[in-house]
C-alpha positions as a LaTeX table, in Angstrom:
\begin{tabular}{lrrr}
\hline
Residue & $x$ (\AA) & $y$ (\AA) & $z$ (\AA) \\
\hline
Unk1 & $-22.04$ & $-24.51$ & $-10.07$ \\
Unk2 & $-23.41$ & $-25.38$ & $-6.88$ \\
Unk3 & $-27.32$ & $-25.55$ & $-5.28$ \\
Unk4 & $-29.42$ & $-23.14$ & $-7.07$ \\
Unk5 & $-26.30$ & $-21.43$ & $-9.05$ \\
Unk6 & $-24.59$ & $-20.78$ & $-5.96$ \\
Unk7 & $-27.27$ & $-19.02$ & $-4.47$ \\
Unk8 & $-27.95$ & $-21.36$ & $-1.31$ \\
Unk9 & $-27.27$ & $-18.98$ & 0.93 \\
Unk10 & $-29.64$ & $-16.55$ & $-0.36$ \\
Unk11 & $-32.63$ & $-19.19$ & $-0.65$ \\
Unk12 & $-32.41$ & $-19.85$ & 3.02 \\
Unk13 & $-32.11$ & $-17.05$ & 4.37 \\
Unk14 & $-35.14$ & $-15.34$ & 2.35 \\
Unk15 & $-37.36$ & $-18.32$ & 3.21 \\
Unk16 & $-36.31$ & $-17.33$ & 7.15 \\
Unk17 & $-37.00$ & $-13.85$ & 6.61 \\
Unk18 & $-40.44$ & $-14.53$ & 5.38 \\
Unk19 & $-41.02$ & $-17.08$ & 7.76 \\
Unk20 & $-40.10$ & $-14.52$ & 10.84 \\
Unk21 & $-42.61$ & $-12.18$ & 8.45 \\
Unk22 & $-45.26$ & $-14.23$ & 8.44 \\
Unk23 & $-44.85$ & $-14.82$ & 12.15 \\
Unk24 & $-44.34$ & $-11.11$ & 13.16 \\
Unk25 & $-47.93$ & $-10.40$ & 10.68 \\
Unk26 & $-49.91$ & $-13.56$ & 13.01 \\
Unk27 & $-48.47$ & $-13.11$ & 16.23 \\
Unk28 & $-47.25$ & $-9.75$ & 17.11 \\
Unk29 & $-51.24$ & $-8.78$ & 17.45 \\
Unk30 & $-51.71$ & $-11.51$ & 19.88 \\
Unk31 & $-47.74$ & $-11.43$ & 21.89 \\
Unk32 & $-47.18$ & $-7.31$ & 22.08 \\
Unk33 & $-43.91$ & $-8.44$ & 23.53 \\
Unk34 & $-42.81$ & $-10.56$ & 20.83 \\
Unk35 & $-43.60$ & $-7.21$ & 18.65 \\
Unk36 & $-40.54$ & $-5.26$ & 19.69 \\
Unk37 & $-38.41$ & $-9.02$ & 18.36 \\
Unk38 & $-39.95$ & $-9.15$ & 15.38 \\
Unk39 & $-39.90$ & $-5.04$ & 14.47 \\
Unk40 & $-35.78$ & $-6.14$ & 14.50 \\
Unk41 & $-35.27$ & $-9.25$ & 13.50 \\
Unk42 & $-37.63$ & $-8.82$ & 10.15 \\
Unk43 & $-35.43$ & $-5.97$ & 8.63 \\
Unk44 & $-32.29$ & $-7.38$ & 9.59 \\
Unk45 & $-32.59$ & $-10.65$ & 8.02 \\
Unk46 & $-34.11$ & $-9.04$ & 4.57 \\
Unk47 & $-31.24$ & $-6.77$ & 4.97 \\
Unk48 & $-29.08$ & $-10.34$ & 4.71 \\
Unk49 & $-31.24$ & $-12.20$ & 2.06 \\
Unk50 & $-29.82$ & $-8.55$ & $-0.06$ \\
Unk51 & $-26.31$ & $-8.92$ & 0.91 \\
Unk52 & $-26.22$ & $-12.60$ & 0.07 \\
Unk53 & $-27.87$ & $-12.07$ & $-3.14$ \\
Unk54 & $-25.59$ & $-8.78$ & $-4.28$ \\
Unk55 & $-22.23$ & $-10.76$ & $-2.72$ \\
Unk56 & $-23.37$ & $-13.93$ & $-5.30$ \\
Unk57 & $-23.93$ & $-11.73$ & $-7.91$ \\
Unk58 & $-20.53$ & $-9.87$ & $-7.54$ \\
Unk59 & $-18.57$ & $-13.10$ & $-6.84$ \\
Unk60 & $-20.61$ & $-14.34$ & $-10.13$ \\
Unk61 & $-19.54$ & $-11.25$ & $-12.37$ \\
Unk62 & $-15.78$ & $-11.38$ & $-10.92$ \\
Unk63 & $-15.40$ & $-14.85$ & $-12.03$ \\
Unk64 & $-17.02$ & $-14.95$ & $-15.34$ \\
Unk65 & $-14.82$ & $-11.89$ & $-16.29$ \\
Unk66 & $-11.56$ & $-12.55$ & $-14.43$ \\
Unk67 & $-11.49$ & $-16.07$ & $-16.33$ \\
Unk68 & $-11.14$ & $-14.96$ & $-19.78$ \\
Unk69 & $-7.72$ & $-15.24$ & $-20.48$ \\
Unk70 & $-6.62$ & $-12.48$ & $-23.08$ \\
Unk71 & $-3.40$ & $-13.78$ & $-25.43$ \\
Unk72 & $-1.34$ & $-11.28$ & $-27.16$ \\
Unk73 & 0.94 & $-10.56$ & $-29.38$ \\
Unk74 & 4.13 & $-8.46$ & $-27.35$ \\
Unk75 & 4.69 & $-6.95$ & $-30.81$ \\
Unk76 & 1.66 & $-5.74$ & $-31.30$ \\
Unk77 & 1.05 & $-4.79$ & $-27.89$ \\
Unk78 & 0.77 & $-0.40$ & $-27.34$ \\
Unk79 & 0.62 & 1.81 & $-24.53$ \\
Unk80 & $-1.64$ & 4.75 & $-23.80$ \\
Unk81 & 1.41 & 6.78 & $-25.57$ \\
Unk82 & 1.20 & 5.19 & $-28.75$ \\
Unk83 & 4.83 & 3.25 & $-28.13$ \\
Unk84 & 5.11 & 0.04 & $-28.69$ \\
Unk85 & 7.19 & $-2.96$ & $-26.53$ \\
Unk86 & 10.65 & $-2.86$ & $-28.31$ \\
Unk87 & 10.25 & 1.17 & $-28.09$ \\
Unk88 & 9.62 & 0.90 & $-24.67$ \\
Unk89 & 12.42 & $-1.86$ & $-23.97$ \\
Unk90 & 15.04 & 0.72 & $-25.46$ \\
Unk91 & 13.95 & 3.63 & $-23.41$ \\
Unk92 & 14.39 & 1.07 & $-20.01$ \\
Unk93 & 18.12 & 0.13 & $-21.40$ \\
Unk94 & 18.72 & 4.02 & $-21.95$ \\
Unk95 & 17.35 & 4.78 & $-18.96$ \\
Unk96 & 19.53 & 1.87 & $-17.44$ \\
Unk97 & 22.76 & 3.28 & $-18.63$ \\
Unk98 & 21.56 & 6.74 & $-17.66$ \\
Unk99 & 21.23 & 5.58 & $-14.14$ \\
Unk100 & 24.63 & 4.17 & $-13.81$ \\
Unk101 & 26.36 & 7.51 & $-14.78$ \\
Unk102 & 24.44 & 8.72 & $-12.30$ \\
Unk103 & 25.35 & 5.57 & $-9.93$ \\
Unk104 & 29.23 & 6.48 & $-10.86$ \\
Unk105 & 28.74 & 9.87 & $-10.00$ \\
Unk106 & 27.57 & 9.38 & $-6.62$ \\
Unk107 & 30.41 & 7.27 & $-6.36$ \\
Unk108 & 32.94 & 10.13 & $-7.26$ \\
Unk109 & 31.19 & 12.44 & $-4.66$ \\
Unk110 & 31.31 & 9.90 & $-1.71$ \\
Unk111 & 34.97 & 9.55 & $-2.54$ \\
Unk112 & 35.41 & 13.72 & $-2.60$ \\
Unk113 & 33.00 & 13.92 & 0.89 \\
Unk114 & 35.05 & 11.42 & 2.34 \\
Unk115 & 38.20 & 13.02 & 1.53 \\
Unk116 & 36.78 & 16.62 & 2.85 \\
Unk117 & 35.95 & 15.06 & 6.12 \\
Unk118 & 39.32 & 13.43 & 6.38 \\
Unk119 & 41.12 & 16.93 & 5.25 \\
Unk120 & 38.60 & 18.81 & 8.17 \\
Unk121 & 39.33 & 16.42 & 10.77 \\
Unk122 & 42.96 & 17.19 & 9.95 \\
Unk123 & 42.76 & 20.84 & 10.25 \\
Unk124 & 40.60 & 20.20 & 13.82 \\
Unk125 & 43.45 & 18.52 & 15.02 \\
Unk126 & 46.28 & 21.27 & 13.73 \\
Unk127 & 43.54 & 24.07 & 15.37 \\
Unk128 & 43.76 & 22.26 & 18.57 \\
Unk129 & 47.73 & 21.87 & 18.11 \\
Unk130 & 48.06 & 25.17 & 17.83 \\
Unk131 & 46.22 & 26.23 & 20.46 \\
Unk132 & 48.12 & 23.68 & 22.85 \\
Unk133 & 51.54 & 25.72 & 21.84 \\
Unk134 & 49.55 & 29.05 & 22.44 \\
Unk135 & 48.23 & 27.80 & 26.09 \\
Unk136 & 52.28 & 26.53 & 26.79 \\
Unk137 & 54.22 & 29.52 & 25.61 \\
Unk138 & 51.60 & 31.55 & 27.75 \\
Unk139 & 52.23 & 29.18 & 30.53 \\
Unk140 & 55.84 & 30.31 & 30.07 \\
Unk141 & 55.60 & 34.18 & 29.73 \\
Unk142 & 53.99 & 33.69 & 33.10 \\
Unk143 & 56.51 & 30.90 & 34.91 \\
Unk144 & 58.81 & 33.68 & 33.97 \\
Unk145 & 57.63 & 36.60 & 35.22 \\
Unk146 & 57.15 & 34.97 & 38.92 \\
\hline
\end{tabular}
């Protein structure tokens, strides 16, 4: 713990705010400029003495609850469905094994995609082969007919 449980920083700046209180209730009758100062200042540093205090008291809470350490037994251990670890361990290795069929699969299809493309690009090029001996032996008909 630190000065005054941590709480310093609240101290301080509630002894300000009630010192700029104190001044704003003696001298804001007697300086009606210093009125419009005070009418901001006041709020906003009460305003601060809260936040300090409620960010202590939170910081206070999060450490005296996030330090208890919590052993347990991975046996014993149980999840919201009623399964337990080793229950849960052989559903991941199913699940696993599952996912490498599927792995495999994909595999298989990439191979079969690949080989469409391969067969398509083929039949592009005997389309355009085709159509280059259509274009010539019309080129022909009419070289003979001049």
């Amino acid at each position: 713990m630190g000065y005054l449980k941590n709480h310093l920083a609240t101290v301080s700046t509630g002894a300000f705010a009630a010192a700029l209180t104190i001044c704003w209730l003696y001298f804001s009758d007697t300086v009606p400029a210093l009125n419009f100062v005070f009418l901001m200042a006041v709020p906003i540093t009460w305003f601060l003495t809260l936040m300090c205090w409620l960010a202590q008291k939170s910081a206070d809470y999060a450490h005296s609850h996030g330090s208890e350490k919590k052993s347990f037994d991975a046996q014993a251990v149980m999840t919201a469905d009623g399964q337990s670890v080793p229950e849960i361990r052989q559903i991941q290795r199913d699940l696993a094994s599952e996912l490498e069929g599927i792995r495999e699969t994909v595999k298989l299809k990439d191979g079969e995609i690949e080989r469409l493309n391969q067969e398509i690009s083929n039949l592009q090029t005997l389309v355009q082969i085709e159509s280059l001996k259509t274009e010539l032996a019309n080129l022909k008909m009419l070289a003979s007919k001049k």
